[in-house]
Every structure is written in structure tokens, then in C-alpha cells.
Short mmCIF file of C-alpha atoms in Angstrom, two decimals:
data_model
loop_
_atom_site.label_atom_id
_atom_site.label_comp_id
_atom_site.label_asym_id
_atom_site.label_seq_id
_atom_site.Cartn_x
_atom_site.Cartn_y
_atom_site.Cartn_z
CA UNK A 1 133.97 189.59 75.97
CA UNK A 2 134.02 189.91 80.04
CA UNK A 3 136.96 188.72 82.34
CA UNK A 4 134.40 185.83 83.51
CA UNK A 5 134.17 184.10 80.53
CA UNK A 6 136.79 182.13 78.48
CA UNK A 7 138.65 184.25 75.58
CA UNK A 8 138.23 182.45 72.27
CA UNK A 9 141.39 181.29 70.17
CA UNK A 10 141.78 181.88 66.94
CA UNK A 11 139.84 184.57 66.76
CA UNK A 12 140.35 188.49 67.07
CA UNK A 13 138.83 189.49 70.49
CA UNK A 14 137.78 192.92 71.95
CA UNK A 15 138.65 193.01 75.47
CA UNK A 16 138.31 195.12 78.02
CA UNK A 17 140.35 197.90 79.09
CA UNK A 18 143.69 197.52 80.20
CA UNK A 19 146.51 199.84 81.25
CA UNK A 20 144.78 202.64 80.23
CA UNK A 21 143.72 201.28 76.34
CA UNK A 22 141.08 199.81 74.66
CA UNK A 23 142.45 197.04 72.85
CA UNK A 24 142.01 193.82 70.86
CA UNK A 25 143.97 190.20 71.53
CA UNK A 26 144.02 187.26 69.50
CA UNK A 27 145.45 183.91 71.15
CA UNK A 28 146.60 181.04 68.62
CA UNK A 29 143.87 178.23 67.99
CA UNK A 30 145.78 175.94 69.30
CA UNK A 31 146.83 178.44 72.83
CA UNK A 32 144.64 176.46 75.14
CA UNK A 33 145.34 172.90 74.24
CA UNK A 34 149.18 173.38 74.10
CA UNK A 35 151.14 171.02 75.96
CA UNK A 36 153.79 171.29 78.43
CA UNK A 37 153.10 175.25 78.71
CA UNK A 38 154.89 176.78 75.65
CA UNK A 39 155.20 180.13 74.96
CA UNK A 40 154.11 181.98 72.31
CA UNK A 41 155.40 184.58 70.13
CA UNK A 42 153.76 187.93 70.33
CA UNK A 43 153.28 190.51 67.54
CA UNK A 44 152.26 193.96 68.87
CA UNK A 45 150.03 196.54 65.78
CA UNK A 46 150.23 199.29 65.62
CA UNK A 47 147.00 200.92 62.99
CA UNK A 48 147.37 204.12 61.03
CA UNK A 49 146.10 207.75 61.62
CA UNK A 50 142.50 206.67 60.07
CA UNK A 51 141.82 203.37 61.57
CA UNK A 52 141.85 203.97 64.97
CA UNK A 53 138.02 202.75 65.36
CA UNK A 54 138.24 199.14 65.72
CA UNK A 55 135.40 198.89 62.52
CA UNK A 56 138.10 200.26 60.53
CA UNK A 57 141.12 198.40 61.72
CA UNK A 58 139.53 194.83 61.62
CA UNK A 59 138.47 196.32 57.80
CA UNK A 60 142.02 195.76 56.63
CA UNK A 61 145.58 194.78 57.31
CA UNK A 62 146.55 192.47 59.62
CA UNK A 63 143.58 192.69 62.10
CA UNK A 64 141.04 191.48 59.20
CA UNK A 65 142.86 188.72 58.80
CA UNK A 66 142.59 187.35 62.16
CA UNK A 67 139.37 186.29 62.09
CA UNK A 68 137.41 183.42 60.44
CA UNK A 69 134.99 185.20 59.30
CA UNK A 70 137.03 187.94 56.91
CA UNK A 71 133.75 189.69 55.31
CA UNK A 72 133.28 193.52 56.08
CA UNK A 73 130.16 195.70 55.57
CA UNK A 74 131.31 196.59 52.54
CA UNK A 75 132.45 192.69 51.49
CA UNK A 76 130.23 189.87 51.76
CA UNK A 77 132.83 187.34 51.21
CA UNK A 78 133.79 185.18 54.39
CA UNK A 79 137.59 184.59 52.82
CA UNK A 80 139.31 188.33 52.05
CA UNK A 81 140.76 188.04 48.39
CA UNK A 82 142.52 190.76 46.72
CA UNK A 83 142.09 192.02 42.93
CA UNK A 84 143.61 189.37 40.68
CA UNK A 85 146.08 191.84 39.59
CA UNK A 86 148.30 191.33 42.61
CA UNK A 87 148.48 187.63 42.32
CA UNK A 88 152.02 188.25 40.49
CA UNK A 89 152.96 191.24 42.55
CA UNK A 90 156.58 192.43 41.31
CA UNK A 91 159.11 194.12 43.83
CA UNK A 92 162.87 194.84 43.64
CA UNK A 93 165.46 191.71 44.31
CA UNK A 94 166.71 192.33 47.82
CA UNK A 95 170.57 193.93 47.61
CA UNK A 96 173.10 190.72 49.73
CA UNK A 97 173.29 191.67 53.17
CA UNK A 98 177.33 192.59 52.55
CA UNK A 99 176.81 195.12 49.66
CA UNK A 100 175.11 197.77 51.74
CA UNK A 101 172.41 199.08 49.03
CA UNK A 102 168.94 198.62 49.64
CA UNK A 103 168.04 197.09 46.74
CA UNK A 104 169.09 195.24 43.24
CA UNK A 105 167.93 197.07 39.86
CA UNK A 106 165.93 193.78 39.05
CA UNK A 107 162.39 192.56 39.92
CA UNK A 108 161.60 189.57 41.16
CA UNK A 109 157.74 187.87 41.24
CA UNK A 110 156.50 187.98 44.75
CA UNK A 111 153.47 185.54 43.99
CA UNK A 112 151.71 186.94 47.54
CA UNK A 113 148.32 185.56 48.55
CA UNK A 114 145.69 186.69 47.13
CA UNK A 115 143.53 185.10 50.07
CA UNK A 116 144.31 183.64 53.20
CA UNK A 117 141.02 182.08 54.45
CA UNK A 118 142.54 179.99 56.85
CA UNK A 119 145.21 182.54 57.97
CA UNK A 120 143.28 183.10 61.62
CA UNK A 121 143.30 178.95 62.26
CA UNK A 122 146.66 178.94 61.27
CA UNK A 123 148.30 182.08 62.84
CA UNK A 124 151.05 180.53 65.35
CA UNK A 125 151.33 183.72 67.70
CA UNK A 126 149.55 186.55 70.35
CA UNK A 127 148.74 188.96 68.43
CA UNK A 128 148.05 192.75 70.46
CA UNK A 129 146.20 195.42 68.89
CA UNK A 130 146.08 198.88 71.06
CA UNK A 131 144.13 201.64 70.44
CA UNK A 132 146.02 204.81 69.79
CA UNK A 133 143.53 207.19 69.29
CA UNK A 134 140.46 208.15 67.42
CA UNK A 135 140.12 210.11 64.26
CA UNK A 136 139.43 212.57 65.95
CA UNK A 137 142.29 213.41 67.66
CA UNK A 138 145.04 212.12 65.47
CA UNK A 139 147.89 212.44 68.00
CA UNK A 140 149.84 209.67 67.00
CA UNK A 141 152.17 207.37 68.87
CA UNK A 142 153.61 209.46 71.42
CA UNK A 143 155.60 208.86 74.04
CA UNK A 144 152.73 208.42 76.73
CA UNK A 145 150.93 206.09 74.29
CA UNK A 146 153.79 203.74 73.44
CA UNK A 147 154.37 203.75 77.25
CA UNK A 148 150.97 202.59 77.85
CA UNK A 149 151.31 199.68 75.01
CA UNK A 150 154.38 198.23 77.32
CA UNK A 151 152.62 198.01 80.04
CA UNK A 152 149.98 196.27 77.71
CA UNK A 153 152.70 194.06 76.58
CA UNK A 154 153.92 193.02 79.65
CA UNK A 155 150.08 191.92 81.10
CA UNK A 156 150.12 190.13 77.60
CA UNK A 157 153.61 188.34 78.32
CA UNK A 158 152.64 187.15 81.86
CA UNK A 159 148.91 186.17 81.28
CA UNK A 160 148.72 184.47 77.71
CA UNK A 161 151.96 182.69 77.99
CA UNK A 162 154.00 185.32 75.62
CA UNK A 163 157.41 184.63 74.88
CA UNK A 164 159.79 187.25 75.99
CA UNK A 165 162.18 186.74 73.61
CA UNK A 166 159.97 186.72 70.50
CA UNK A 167 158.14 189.94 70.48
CA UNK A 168 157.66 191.68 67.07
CA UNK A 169 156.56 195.07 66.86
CA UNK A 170 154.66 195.74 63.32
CA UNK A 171 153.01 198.79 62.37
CA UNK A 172 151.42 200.40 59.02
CA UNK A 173 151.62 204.35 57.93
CA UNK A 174 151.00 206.65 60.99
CA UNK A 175 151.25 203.35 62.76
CA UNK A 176 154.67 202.84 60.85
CA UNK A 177 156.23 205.79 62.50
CA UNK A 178 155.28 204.92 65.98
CA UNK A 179 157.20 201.54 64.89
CA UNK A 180 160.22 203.30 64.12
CA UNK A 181 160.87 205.81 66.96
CA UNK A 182 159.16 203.05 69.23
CA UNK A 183 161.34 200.55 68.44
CA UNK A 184 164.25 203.30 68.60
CA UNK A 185 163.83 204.47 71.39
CA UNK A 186 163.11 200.87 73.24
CA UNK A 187 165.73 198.64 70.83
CA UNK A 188 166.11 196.44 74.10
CA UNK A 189 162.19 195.22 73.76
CA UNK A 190 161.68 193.83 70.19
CA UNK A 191 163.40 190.66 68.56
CA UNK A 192 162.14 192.01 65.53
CA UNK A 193 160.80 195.51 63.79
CA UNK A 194 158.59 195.62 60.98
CA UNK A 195 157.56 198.73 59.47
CA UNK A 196 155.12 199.00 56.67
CA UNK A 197 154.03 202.16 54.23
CA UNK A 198 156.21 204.90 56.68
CA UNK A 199 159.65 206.03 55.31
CA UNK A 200 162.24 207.06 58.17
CA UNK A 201 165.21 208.97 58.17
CA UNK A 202 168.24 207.45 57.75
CA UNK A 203 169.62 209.29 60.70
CA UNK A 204 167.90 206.17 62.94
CA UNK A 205 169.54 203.43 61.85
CA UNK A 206 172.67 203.78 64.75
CA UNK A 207 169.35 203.23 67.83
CA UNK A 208 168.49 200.12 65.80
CA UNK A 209 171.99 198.96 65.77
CA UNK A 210 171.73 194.81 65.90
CA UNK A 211 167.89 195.16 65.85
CA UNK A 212 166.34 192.75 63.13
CA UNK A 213 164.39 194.79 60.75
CA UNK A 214 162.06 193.49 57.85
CA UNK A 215 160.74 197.74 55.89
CA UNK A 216 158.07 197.06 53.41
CA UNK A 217 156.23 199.92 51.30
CA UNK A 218 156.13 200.39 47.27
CA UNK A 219 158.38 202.49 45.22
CA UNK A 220 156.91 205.94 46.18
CA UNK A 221 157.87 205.06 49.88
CA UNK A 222 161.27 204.12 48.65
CA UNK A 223 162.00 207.04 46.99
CA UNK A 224 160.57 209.07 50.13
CA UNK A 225 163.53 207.58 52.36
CA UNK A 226 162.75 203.65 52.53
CA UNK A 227 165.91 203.08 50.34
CA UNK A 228 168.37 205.44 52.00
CA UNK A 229 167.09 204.17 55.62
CA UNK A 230 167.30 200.55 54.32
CA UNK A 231 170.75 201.09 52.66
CA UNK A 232 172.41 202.89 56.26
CA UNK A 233 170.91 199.65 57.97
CA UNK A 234 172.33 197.30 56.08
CA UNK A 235 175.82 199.46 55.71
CA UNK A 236 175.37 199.30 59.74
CA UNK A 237 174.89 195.64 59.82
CA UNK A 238 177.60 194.53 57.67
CA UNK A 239 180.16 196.04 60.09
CA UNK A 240 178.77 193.28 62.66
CA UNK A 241 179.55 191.79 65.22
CA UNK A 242 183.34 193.29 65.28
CA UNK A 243 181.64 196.60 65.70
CA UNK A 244 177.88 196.66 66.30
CA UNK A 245 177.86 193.61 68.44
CA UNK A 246 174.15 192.36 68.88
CA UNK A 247 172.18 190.46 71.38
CA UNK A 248 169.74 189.12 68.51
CA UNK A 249 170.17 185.98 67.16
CA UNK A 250 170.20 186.21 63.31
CA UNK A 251 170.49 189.46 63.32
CA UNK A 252 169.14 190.83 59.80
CA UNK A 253 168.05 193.56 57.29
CA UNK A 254 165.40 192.48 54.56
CA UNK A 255 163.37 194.82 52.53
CA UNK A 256 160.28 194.58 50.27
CA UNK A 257 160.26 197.38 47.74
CA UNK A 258 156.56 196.41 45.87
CA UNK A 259 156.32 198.37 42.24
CA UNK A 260 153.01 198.80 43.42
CA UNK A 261 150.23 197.81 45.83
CA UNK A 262 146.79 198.00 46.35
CA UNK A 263 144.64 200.75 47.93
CA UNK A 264 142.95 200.24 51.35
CA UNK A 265 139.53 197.78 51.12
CA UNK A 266 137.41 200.25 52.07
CA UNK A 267 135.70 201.71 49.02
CA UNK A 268 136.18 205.44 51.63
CA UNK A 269 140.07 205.24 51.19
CA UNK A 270 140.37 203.21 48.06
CA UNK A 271 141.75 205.75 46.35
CA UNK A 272 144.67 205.62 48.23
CA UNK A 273 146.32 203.55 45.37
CA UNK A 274 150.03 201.75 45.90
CA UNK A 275 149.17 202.66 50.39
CA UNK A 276 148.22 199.35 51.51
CA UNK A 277 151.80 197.24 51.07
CA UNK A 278 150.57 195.91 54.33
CA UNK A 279 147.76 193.84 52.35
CA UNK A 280 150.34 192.27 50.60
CA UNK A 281 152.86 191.70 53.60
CA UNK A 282 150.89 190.35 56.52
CA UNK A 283 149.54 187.54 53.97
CA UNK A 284 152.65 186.64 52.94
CA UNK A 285 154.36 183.38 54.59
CA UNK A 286 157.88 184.80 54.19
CA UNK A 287 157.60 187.95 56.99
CA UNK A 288 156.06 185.55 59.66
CA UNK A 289 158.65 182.84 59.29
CA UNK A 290 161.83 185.22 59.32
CA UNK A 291 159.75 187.20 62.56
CA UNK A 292 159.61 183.99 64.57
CA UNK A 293 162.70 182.65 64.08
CA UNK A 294 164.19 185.83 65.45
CA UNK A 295 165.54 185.95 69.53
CA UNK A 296 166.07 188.85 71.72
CA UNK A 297 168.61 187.37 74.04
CA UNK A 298 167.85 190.26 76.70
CA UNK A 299 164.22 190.14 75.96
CA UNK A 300 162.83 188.42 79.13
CA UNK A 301 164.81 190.71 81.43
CA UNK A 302 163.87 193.96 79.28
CA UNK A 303 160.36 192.63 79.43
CA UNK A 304 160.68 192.39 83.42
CA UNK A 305 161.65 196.45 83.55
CA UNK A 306 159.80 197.91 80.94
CA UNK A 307 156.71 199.97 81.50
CA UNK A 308 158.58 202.76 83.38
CA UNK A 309 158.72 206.61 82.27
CA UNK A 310 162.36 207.71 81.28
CA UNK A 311 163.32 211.45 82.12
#
């Protein structure tokens, strides 16, 4: 894709280089013909330590999805569909919001997708992919990096019709802990976090005071911190408004524990068994429609003065 030509919708898009990044954009199908100029919500990914090469990324996850045409070098198949066996994916009952645990000791049956051809036709929002890094040089979100992806943001926001007040920042493993202290450090930014196959300490939960937060991973992650981080967010939220008041409408802790999940596609990290929760999440209905209901009352003016270095 160039600047002179028209970026297709509907479709995952390399474009060129902006603030510093090389990074993808997909725009709705229906972006162009919208009436009336609406705005969009915008989800901003962030990959994992070994997917930084856009052939990886768009192997997998959330980035595969977003385009028609779902096959891979190493799968023919134009529609993605995952092994049968996770067609009745189990995961822990989620705990009531009041009772402060992370979790019920039941399981509930998930039924997740096991393909989503038409996921990319349907997808209602902007959808930014940055490029952290290489394999090579696995340095992670940092603070440079995440500073870069607001300026990225904020081009998105004000060119593509992005709505300020929706903005959703997902990530997956390595790309999972940029989420967290991202979304930490910047609470003001995101109507909604979404973390995916990354524990975090339970120490964080008072910088996402109010902040709507949907943590996914499989038992292993749970037992690795998910739980206790999940169970001091929700302890944090019940004491709302009187004490954490919040300028996010709805605000709201959810949590998918999976008993297990599948490994990544690629037959070179398939043995990563139970890693890829995010297969499972970004194809199920549920995440996107409690993401983009979600309002960050101080988003548009956050949006207007981010992109600045803090001391």
C-alpha cells in the first residue's frame, strides 16, 4: 500500500511508516460508506516476543483473523478453524463482581468458534497493529515504544475517524505485559484493557483503579498470578464509586480462566500447548461486545495530550 492509493476495508493492511513504526491498520468494511461520519472504535495489538515479523503475527491471533483470506503457508484453508477439540472449550464460572474472588470452583462450556470465516467482513472497529521489535532484539514494550504507539494512536484517531472514547488496548504474552504496565501507566487512554496469556502482579491493580479490564489465559497463567491480580481487581472495584470513583461507564472486571487452550498455529511453536488463549478469545463474540460498549468519559481530551514524554 502507498499514501496515493485508497486503503482497503475489511482487510488487514501494511502501511507505511508512521511515527517512527512499521505497522499494520485494518478499517471496518463498511468505514468508507458510513453515513453521517461516525466514529469508530479502535483496538490497539500488541504481538508477543516471537511474532514481531508481520509473517508471524498475521499467522495467528487476532491479526489472522482480519483478513478474508485466513490461509497461512503452513494452512491452505481460506477460513482458520481450530482442532475440534476446542469446540466445547471449558473455563472456570466467573466469581459476581461483589464477592471479590477471581473465580467460582465450577466450569462452565465456553462453546468458542472454532472458525470465524467471516470475522474480517464483520469486524465493527480500527484495528492498529505496531511493530515492537524483531526477534532479534526482543526488547519488549518499553517506555519509548509504547510512546511511539500513542502517537500512532492519535494519527489513527484523527485520520480514520477513531472514536476517542472507545479505544481498547489488547495484547497477548510479551505483548500482554506491555498491556499491563501500558495501560498502568496511561489508565487515562483506554476505555478498556484486555490482556491475554501474561500474568501481572497484583500490586497493579490500584493504577487501573476504574479501568475496565477483561484477563484471559488458562489455568497455568492463573496459578502464575492471573487469579490473585484478578481477585485485587475485583476487591478494588467492588469498593466503587464511594471510593474508587471512575470516569468509565460500566466500569467492570471479567475473567476467562480456560482449563486449557491450544498451542500457536504454527507447526514452529506448536508445542507451546495451553499458550494461545488468544485463539480462543479474539473469536469469541462475548470480548468484542463487552469492549465496545465500554466509554472513557476523558478519552477525547486524553487523546488530545497524549504522545508526550513524562519525566
Amino acid at each position: 500500500f502507498s499514501r496515493a492509493q485508497p486503503i482497503p476495508t475489511g482487510e488487514r493492511v501494511r502501511m507505511p511508516q508512521t511515527a517512527g513504526l512499521e505497522w499494520q491498520l485494518f478499517l471496518p468494511a463498511g468505514w468508507r460508506n458510513a453515513t453521517s461520519e461516525p466514529l469508530f472504535p479502535v483496538v490497539v495489538f500488541f504481538h508477543g516476543s516471537g511474532d514481531g515479523h508481520f509473517t508471524v503475527m498475521n499467522s495467528q491471533s487476532l491479526p489472522r483473523l482480519l483478513s478474508g483470506d485466513q490461509s497461512t503457508c503452513f494452512d491452505h484453508d481460506h477460513c482458520w478453524r481450530l482442532d475440534a477439540e476446542y469446540e466445547r472449550v471449558a473455563a472456570k464460572a466467573e466469581a459476581p463482581a461483589s464477592s471479590g474472588r477471581a473465580y467460582l470452583d465450577q466450569e462452565v462450556d465456553l462453546r468458542s468458534p472454532l472458525a470465524a470465516c467471516d470475522f474480517a467482513s464483520t469486524f465493527p472497529a480500527i484495528v492498529v497493529m505496531p511493530q515492537g521489535w524483531l526477534p532479534a532484539h526482543r526488547t519488549g514494550w518499553t517506555r519509548g515504544k509504547t510512546l511511539q504507539v500513542e502517537r500512532l494512536t492519535q494519527h489513527v484517531l484523527s485520520t480514520y475517524r477513531g472514536d476517542p472514547t472507545r479505544v481498547v488496548l489488547s495484547g497477548q504474552s510479551a505483548g500482554g505485559a506491555g498491556a499491563w504496565k501500558f495501560a498502568a501507566a496511561k489508565p487515562e487512554l483506554w476505555s478498556a484493557l484486555n490482556p491475554i496469556c501474561m500474568p501481572a502482579p497484583a500490586s497493579i491493580a490500584p493504577r487501573l483503579a476504574g479501568l475496565n479490564v477483561w484477563v484471559v489465559g488458562w489455568a497455568g497463567d492463573g496459578e502464575h498470578g492471573n487469579d490473585a491480580v484478578v481477585a485485587a481487581l475485583k476487591a478494588q472495584a467492588a469498593k466503587a464509586p464511594a471510593v474508587v470513583p471512575s470516569v468509565h461507564l460500566g466500569a467492570s472486571v471479567r475473567y476467562t480462566r480456560y482449563d486449557k487452550a491450544p498451542g500457536p498455529p504454527d507447526p514452529l511453536y506448536r508445542s507451546m500447548l495451553n499458550h494461545a488463549s488468544y485463539d480462543l478469545i479474539y473469536r469469541d463474540p462475548r470480548l468484542w461486545e463487552w469492549a465496545f460498549a465500554k466509554r472513557n468519559l476523558q478519552g477525547e481530551e486524553a487523546w488530545r495530550h497524549a504522545g508526550k514524554r513524562r519525566e
